[in-house]
Coordinates of C-alpha atoms and ligand atoms in Angstrom, one line a residue:
X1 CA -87.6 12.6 52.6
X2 CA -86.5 9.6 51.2
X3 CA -83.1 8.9 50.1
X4 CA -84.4 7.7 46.5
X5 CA -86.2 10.8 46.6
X6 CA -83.4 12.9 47.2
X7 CA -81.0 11.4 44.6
X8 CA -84.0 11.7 41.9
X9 CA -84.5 15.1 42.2
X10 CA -81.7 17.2 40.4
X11 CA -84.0 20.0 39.5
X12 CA -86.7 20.9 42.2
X13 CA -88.7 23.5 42.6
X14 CA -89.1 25.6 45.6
X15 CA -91.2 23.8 47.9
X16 CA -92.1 26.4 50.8
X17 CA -94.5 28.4 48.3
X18 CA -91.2 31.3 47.8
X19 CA -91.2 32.9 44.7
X20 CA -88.2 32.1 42.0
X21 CA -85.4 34.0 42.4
X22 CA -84.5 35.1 38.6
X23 CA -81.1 37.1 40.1
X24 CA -77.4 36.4 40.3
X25 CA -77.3 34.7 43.7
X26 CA -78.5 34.4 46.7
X27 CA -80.6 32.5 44.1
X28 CA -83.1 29.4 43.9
X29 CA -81.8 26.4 45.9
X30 CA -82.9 22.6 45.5
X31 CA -84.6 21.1 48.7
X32 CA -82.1 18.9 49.7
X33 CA -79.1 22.1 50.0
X34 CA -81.4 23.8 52.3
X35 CA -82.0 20.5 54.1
X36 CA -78.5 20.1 54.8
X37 CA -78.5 22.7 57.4
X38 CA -80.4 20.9 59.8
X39 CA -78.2 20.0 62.1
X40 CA -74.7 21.4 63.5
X41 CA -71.4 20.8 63.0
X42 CA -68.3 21.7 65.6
X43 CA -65.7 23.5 63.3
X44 CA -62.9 21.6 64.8
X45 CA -64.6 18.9 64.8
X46 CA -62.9 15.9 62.3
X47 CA -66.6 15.5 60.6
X48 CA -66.4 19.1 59.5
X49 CA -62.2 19.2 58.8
X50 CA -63.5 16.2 56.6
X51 CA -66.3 18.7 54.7
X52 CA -64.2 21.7 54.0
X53 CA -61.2 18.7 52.8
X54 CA -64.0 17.6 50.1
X55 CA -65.0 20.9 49.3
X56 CA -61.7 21.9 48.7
X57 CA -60.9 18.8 46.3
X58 CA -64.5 19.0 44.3
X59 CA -63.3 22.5 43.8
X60 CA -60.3 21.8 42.3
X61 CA -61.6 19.3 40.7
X62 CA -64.0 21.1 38.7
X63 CA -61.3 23.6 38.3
X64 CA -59.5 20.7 36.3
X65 CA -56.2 20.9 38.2
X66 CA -55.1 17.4 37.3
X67 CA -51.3 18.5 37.9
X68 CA -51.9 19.6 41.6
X69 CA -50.5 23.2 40.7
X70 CA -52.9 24.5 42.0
X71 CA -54.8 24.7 45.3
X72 CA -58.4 26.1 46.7
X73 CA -58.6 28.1 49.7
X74 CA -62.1 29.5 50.8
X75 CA -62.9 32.4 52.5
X76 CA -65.4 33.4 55.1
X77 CA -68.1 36.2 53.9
X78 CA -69.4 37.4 50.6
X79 CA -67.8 37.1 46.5
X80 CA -66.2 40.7 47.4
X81 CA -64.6 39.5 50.8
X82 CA -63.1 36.9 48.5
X83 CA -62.0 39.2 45.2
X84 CA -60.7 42.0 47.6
X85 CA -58.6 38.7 49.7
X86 CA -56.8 37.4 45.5
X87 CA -56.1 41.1 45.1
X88 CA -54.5 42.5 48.5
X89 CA -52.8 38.5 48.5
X90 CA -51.4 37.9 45.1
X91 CA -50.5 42.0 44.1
X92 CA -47.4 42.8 45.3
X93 CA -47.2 46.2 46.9
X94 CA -45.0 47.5 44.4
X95 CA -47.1 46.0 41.2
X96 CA -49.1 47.8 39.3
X97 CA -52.5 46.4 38.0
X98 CA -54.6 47.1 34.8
X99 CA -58.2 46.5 35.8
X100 CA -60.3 45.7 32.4
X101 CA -64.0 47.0 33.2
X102 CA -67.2 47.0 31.7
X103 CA -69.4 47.4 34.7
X104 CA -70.3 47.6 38.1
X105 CA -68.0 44.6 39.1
X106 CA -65.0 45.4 37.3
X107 CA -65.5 49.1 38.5
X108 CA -65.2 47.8 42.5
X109 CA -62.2 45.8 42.0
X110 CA -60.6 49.4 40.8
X111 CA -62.1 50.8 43.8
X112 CA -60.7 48.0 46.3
X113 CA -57.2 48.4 44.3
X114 CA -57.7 51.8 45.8
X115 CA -58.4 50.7 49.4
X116 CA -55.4 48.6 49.3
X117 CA -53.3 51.1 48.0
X118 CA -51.8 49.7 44.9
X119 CA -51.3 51.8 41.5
X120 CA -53.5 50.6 38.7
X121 CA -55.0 51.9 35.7
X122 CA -58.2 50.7 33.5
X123 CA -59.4 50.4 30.5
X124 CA -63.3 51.2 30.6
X125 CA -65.5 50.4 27.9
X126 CA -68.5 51.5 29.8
X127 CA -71.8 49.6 30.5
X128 CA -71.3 46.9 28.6
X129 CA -68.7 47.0 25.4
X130 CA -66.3 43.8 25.5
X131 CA -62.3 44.5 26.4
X132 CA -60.9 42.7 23.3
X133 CA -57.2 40.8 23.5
X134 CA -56.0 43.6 21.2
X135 CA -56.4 46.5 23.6
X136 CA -54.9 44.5 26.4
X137 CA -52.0 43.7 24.5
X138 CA -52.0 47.2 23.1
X139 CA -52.1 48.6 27.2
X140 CA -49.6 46.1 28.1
X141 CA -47.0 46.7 25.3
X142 CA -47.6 50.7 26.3
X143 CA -46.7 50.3 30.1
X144 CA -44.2 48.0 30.7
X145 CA -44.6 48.7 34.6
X146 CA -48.0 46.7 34.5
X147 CA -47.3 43.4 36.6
X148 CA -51.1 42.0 36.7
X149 CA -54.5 42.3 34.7
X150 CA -57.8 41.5 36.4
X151 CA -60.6 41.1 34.9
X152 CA -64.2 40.0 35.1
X153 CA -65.6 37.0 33.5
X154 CA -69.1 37.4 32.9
X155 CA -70.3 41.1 34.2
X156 CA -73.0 40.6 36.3
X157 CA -74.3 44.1 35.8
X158 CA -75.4 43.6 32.3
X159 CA -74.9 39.7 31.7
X160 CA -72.0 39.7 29.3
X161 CA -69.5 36.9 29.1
X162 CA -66.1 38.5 28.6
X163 CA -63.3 37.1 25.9
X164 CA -61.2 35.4 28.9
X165 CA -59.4 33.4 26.1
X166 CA -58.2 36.2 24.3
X167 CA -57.3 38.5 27.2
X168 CA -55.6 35.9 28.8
X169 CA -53.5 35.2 25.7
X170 CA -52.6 38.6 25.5
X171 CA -51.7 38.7 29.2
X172 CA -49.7 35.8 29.3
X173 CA -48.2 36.6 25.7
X174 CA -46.8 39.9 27.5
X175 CA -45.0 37.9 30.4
X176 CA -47.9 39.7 32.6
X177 CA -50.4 37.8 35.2
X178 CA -54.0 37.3 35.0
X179 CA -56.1 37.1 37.9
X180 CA -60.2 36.5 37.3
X181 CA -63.3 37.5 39.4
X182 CA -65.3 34.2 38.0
X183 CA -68.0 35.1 40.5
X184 CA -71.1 34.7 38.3
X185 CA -69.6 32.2 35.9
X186 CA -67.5 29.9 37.9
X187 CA -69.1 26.4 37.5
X188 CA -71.1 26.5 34.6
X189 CA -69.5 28.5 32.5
X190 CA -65.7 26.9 31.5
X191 CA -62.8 28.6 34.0
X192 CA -60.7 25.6 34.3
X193 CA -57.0 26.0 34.4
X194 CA -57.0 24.5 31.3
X195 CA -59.7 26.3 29.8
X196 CA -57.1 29.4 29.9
X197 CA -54.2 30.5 32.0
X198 CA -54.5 32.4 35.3
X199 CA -52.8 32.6 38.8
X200 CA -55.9 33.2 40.3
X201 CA -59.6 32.8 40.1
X202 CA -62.7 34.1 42.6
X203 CA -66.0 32.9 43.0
X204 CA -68.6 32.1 45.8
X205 CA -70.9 29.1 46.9
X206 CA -74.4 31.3 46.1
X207 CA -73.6 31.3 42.8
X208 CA -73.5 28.5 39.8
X209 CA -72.9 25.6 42.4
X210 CA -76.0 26.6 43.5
X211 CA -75.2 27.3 47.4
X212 CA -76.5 29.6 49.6
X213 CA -74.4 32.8 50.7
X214 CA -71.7 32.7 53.3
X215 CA -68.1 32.0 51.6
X216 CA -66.5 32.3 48.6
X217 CA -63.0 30.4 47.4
X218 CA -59.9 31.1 45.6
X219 CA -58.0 29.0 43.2
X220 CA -54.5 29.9 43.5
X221 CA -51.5 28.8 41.7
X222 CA -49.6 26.9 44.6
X223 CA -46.1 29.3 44.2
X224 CA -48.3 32.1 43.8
X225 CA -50.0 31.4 47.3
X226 CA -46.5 30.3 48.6
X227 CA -45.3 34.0 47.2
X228 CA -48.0 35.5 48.8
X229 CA -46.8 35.2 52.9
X230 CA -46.7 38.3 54.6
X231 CA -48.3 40.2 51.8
X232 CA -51.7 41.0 52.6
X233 CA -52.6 44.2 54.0
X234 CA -55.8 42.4 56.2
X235 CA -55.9 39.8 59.0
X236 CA -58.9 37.8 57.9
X237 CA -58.3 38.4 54.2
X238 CA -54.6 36.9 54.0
X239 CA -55.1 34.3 51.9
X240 CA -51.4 32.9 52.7
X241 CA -52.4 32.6 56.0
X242 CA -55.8 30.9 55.6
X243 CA -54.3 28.5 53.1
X244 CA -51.1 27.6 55.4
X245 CA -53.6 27.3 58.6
X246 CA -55.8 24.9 56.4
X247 CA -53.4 22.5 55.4
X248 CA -51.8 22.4 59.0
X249 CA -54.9 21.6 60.7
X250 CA -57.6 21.3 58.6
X251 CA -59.7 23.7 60.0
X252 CA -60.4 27.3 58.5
X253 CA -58.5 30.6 60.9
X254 CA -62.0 31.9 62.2
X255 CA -65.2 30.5 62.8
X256 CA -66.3 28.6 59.0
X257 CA -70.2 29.2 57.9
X258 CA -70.6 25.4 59.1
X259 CA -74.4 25.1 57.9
X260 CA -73.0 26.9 54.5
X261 CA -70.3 24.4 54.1
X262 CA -73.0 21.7 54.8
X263 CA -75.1 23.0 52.0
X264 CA -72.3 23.4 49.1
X265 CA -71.1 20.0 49.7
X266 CA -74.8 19.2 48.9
X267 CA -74.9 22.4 46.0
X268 CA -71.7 20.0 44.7
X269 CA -73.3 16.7 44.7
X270 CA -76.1 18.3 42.2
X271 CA -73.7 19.6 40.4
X272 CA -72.0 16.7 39.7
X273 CA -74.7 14.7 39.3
X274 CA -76.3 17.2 36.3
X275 CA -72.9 16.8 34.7
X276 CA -71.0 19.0 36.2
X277 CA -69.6 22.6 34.5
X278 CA -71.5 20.8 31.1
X279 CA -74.6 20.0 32.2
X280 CA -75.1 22.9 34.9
X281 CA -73.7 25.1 31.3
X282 CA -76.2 23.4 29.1
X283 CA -79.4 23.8 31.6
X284 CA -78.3 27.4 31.9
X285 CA -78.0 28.1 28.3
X286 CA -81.4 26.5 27.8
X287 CA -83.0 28.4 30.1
X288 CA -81.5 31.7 28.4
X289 CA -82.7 30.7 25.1
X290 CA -86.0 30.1 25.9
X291 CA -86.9 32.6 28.0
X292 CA -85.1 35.3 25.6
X293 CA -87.4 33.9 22.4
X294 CA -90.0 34.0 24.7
X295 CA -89.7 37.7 25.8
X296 CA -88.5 39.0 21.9
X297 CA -92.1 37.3 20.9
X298 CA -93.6 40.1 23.3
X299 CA -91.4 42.3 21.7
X300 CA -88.7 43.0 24.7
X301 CA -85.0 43.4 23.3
X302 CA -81.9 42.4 24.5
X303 CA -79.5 44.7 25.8
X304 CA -76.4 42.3 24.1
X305 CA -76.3 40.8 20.9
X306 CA -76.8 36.8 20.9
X307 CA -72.8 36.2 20.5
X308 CA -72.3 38.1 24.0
X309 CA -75.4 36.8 25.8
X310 CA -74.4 35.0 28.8
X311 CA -76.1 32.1 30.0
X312 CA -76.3 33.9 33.4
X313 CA -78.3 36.8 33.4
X314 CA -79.8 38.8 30.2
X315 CA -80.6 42.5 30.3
X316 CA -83.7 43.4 28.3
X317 CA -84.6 47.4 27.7
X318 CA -87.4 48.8 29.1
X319 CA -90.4 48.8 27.1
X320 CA -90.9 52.6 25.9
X321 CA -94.8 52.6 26.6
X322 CA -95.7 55.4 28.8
X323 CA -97.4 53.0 31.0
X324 CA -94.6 50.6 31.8
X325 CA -93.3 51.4 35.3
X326 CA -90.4 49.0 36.3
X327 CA -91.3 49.0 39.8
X328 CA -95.2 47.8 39.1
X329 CA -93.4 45.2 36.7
X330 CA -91.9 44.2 39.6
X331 CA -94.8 43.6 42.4
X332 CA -96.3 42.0 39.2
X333 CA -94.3 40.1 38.4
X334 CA -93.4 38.9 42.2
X335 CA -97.4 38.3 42.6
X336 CA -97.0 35.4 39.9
X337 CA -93.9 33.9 41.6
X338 CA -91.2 35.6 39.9
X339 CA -88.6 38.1 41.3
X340 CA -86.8 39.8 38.4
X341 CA -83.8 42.2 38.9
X342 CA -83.6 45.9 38.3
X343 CA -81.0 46.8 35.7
X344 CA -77.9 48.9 36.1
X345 CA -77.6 51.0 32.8
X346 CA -77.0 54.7 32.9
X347 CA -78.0 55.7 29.2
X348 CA -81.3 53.8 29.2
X349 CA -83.7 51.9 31.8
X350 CA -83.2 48.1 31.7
X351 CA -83.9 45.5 33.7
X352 CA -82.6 41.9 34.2
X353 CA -83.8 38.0 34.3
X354 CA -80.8 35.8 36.3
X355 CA -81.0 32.1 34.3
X356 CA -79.2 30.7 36.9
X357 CA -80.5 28.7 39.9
X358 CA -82.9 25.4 40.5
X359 CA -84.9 26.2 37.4
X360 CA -85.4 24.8 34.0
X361 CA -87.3 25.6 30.6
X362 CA -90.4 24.7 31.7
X363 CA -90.0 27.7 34.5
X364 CA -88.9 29.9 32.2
X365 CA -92.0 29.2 30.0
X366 CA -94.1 30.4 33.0
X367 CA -92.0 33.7 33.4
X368 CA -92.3 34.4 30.1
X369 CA -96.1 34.1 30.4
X370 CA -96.4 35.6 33.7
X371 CA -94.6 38.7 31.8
X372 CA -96.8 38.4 29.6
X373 CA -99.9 38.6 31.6
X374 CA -97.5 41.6 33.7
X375 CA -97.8 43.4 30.8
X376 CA -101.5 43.3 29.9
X377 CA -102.3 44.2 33.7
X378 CA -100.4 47.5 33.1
X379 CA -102.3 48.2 29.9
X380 CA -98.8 47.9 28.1
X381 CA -99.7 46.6 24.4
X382 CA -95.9 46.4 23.2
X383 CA -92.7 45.6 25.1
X384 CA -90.7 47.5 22.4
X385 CA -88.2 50.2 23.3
X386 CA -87.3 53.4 22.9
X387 CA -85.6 54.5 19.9
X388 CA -82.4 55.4 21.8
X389 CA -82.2 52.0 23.4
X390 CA -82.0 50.6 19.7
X391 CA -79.5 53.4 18.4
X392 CA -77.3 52.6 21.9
X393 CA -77.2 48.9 20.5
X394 CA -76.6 49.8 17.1
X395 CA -73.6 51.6 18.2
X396 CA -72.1 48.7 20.4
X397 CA -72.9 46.5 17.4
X398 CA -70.9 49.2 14.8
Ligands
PLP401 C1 -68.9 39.3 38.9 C2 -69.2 39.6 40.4 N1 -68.1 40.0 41.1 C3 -68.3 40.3 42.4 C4 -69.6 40.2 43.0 C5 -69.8 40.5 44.5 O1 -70.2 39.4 45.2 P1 -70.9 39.7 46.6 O2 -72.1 40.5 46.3 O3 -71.2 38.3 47.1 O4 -69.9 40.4 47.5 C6 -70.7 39.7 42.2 C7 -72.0 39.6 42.8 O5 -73.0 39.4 42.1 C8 -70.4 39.5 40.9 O6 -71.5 39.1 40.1

């Protein structure tokens, strides 16, 4: 390819004939990121310590750390490997940690407080209700043993974008610490460290940057990563250790995903060339408005109300029609060149449609029309749901 071709194309479709990837990551990548694991790179080698320096810096950079306060460490393996690293790093054994959770995501950081060993309690508000500032502040004010709050920005597991400006108000409004699992919104949603206050924040390079899978990266408060030596209860996870090891010699403790670091530094050039967290935000959001109008017209419904609809991922009820089976939706849908995501509810079936990922409006035109088309091949005249889908929203919306 040329190299005019390669800086013209911000948005490009998959190439190799693979289907869309309408999920939360491992999602649709341009061309040119997948390109960029062509060759190899020695991971001591001053070419690569040169790579993960830039990552590190584009990172902070689009983390808006203009007072150097802060600092980006990344981490080998998945956003888990990465969220589990922040808590066992930053928590001190003797804190105590309330976990704000409305989902699947917020549900395993309670469950990896409880690997690590160190006391927490939650506030659940189920599949999908928001935690508002008030209740934090109202847990907070009740327990003054509480030390940190974590929390999860948008909730993967039903797509909605939490209040971050609010909680972290009430957090920091307390004297308490907030540390964010930004996994699905890092990068196009705002989670700058001006946006609103945090120690620490967690995301991963298959995600809005638009990588592929291999490592995520904290952005850590510099005296909360200088606090943090000796703390951790895991080798590879310390992020002290990785972060003090990095800036010594450039390179990362064990072997680094070279071909992965390759591909985000190519993930980041996109991104800034789209604008960065504005334009990635704004192509997102587009893509979530027209393919929710799109799917309302065949008479789907969203699980969230517009004012909590992320620009991520939306989850739409099942239709109630005795004929719609999710997993034939699927394989339809798939056969068109579309893979959709199964939903996570308990009360009632759902599924969900990822925004995120090398596509724009005009692809989200064709999934709405290829669920159209879905739908008429299962003999499914209406996509409207069950009554107790609509009285389940009615409630959240009481
Ligand atoms: C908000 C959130 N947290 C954590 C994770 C876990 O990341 P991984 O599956 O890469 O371990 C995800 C994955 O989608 C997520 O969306």
């Amino acid at each position: 390819m040329s190299a005019d071709a390669k800086t013209n194309d911000v948005l490009e479709a998959p190439r190799l004939g693979e289907p869309y990837l309408l999920t939360p990551g491992p999602l649709t990548t341009a061309f040119p990121v997948k390109e960029a694991m062509l060759r190899d790179w020695g991971s001591w080698d001053g070419d690569f310590r040169g790579m993960t320096a830039e990552l590190r810096r584009e990172l902070l950079a689009i983390a808006g750390d203009g007072s150097g306060e802060y600092d980006c460490v990344p981490m080998q393996g998945s956003g888990s490997f990465s969220v589990e690293a922040m808590l066992g790093s930053f928590i001190p054994r003797n804190g105590k940690v309330l976990v704000l959770m409305n989902g699947a995501y917020g549900q395993r950081i309670a469950q990896t407080l409880k690997y690590l060993g160190r006391a927490h309690v939650t506030i659940d508000k189920g599949d999908y209700m928001p935690p508002r500032g008030s209740e934090v502040a109202a847990a907070l004010d009740a327990d003054p043993a509480i030390t940190h709050v974590v929390v999860v920005h948008c909730e993967t597991s039903s797509g909605i974008l939490n209040p971050l400006r609010e909680i972290s108000e009430a957090v920091y409004g307390r004297g308490r610490k907030l540390l964010v699992d930004s996994m699905s919104a890092f990068g196009a949603v705002p989670a700058g460290v001006d946006d609103f206050r945090y120690e620490a924040i967690v995301s991963s390079a298959n995600k809005c940057i638009e990588g592929v899978p291999g490592f995520g990266f904290v952005i850590a408060r510099k005296s909360e990563l200088e606090a943090a030596k000796d703390r951790s209860h895991s080798l590879s996870l310390d992020v002290h250790a990785q972060w003090a090891y990095m800036n010594k010699t450039g390179q990362w403790r064990f072997t680094p995903p070279t071909h992965v670091v390759a591909a985000f530094l190519e993930a980041l050039r996109l991104h800034r060339k789209e604008g960065g967290v504005a334009g990635r935000g704004a192509r997102y959001a587009n893509n979530r408005d027209v393919m929710v109008a799109g799917m309302r017209q065949l008479g789907f419904e969203t699980l969230l109300g517009d004012e909590w609809l992320s620009p991520i991922i939306v989850t739409f009820f099942s239709p109630a029609h005795p004929d719609f089976k999710f997993e034939r939706f699927y394989e339809l849908m798939k056969a068109k060149g579309f893979i959709i995501y199964p939903g996570k509810l308990t009360v009632v079936d759902s599924f969900r449609i990822g925004c995120i990922g090398q596509m724009d409006a005009h692809v989200m035109q064709k999934v709405v029309a290829a669920a159209a088309e879905s739908l008429a091949e299962m003999g499914v005249d209406t996509a409207t749901p069950p009554a107790l889908a609509l009285a389940e929203r009615a409630r959240l919306a009481a």
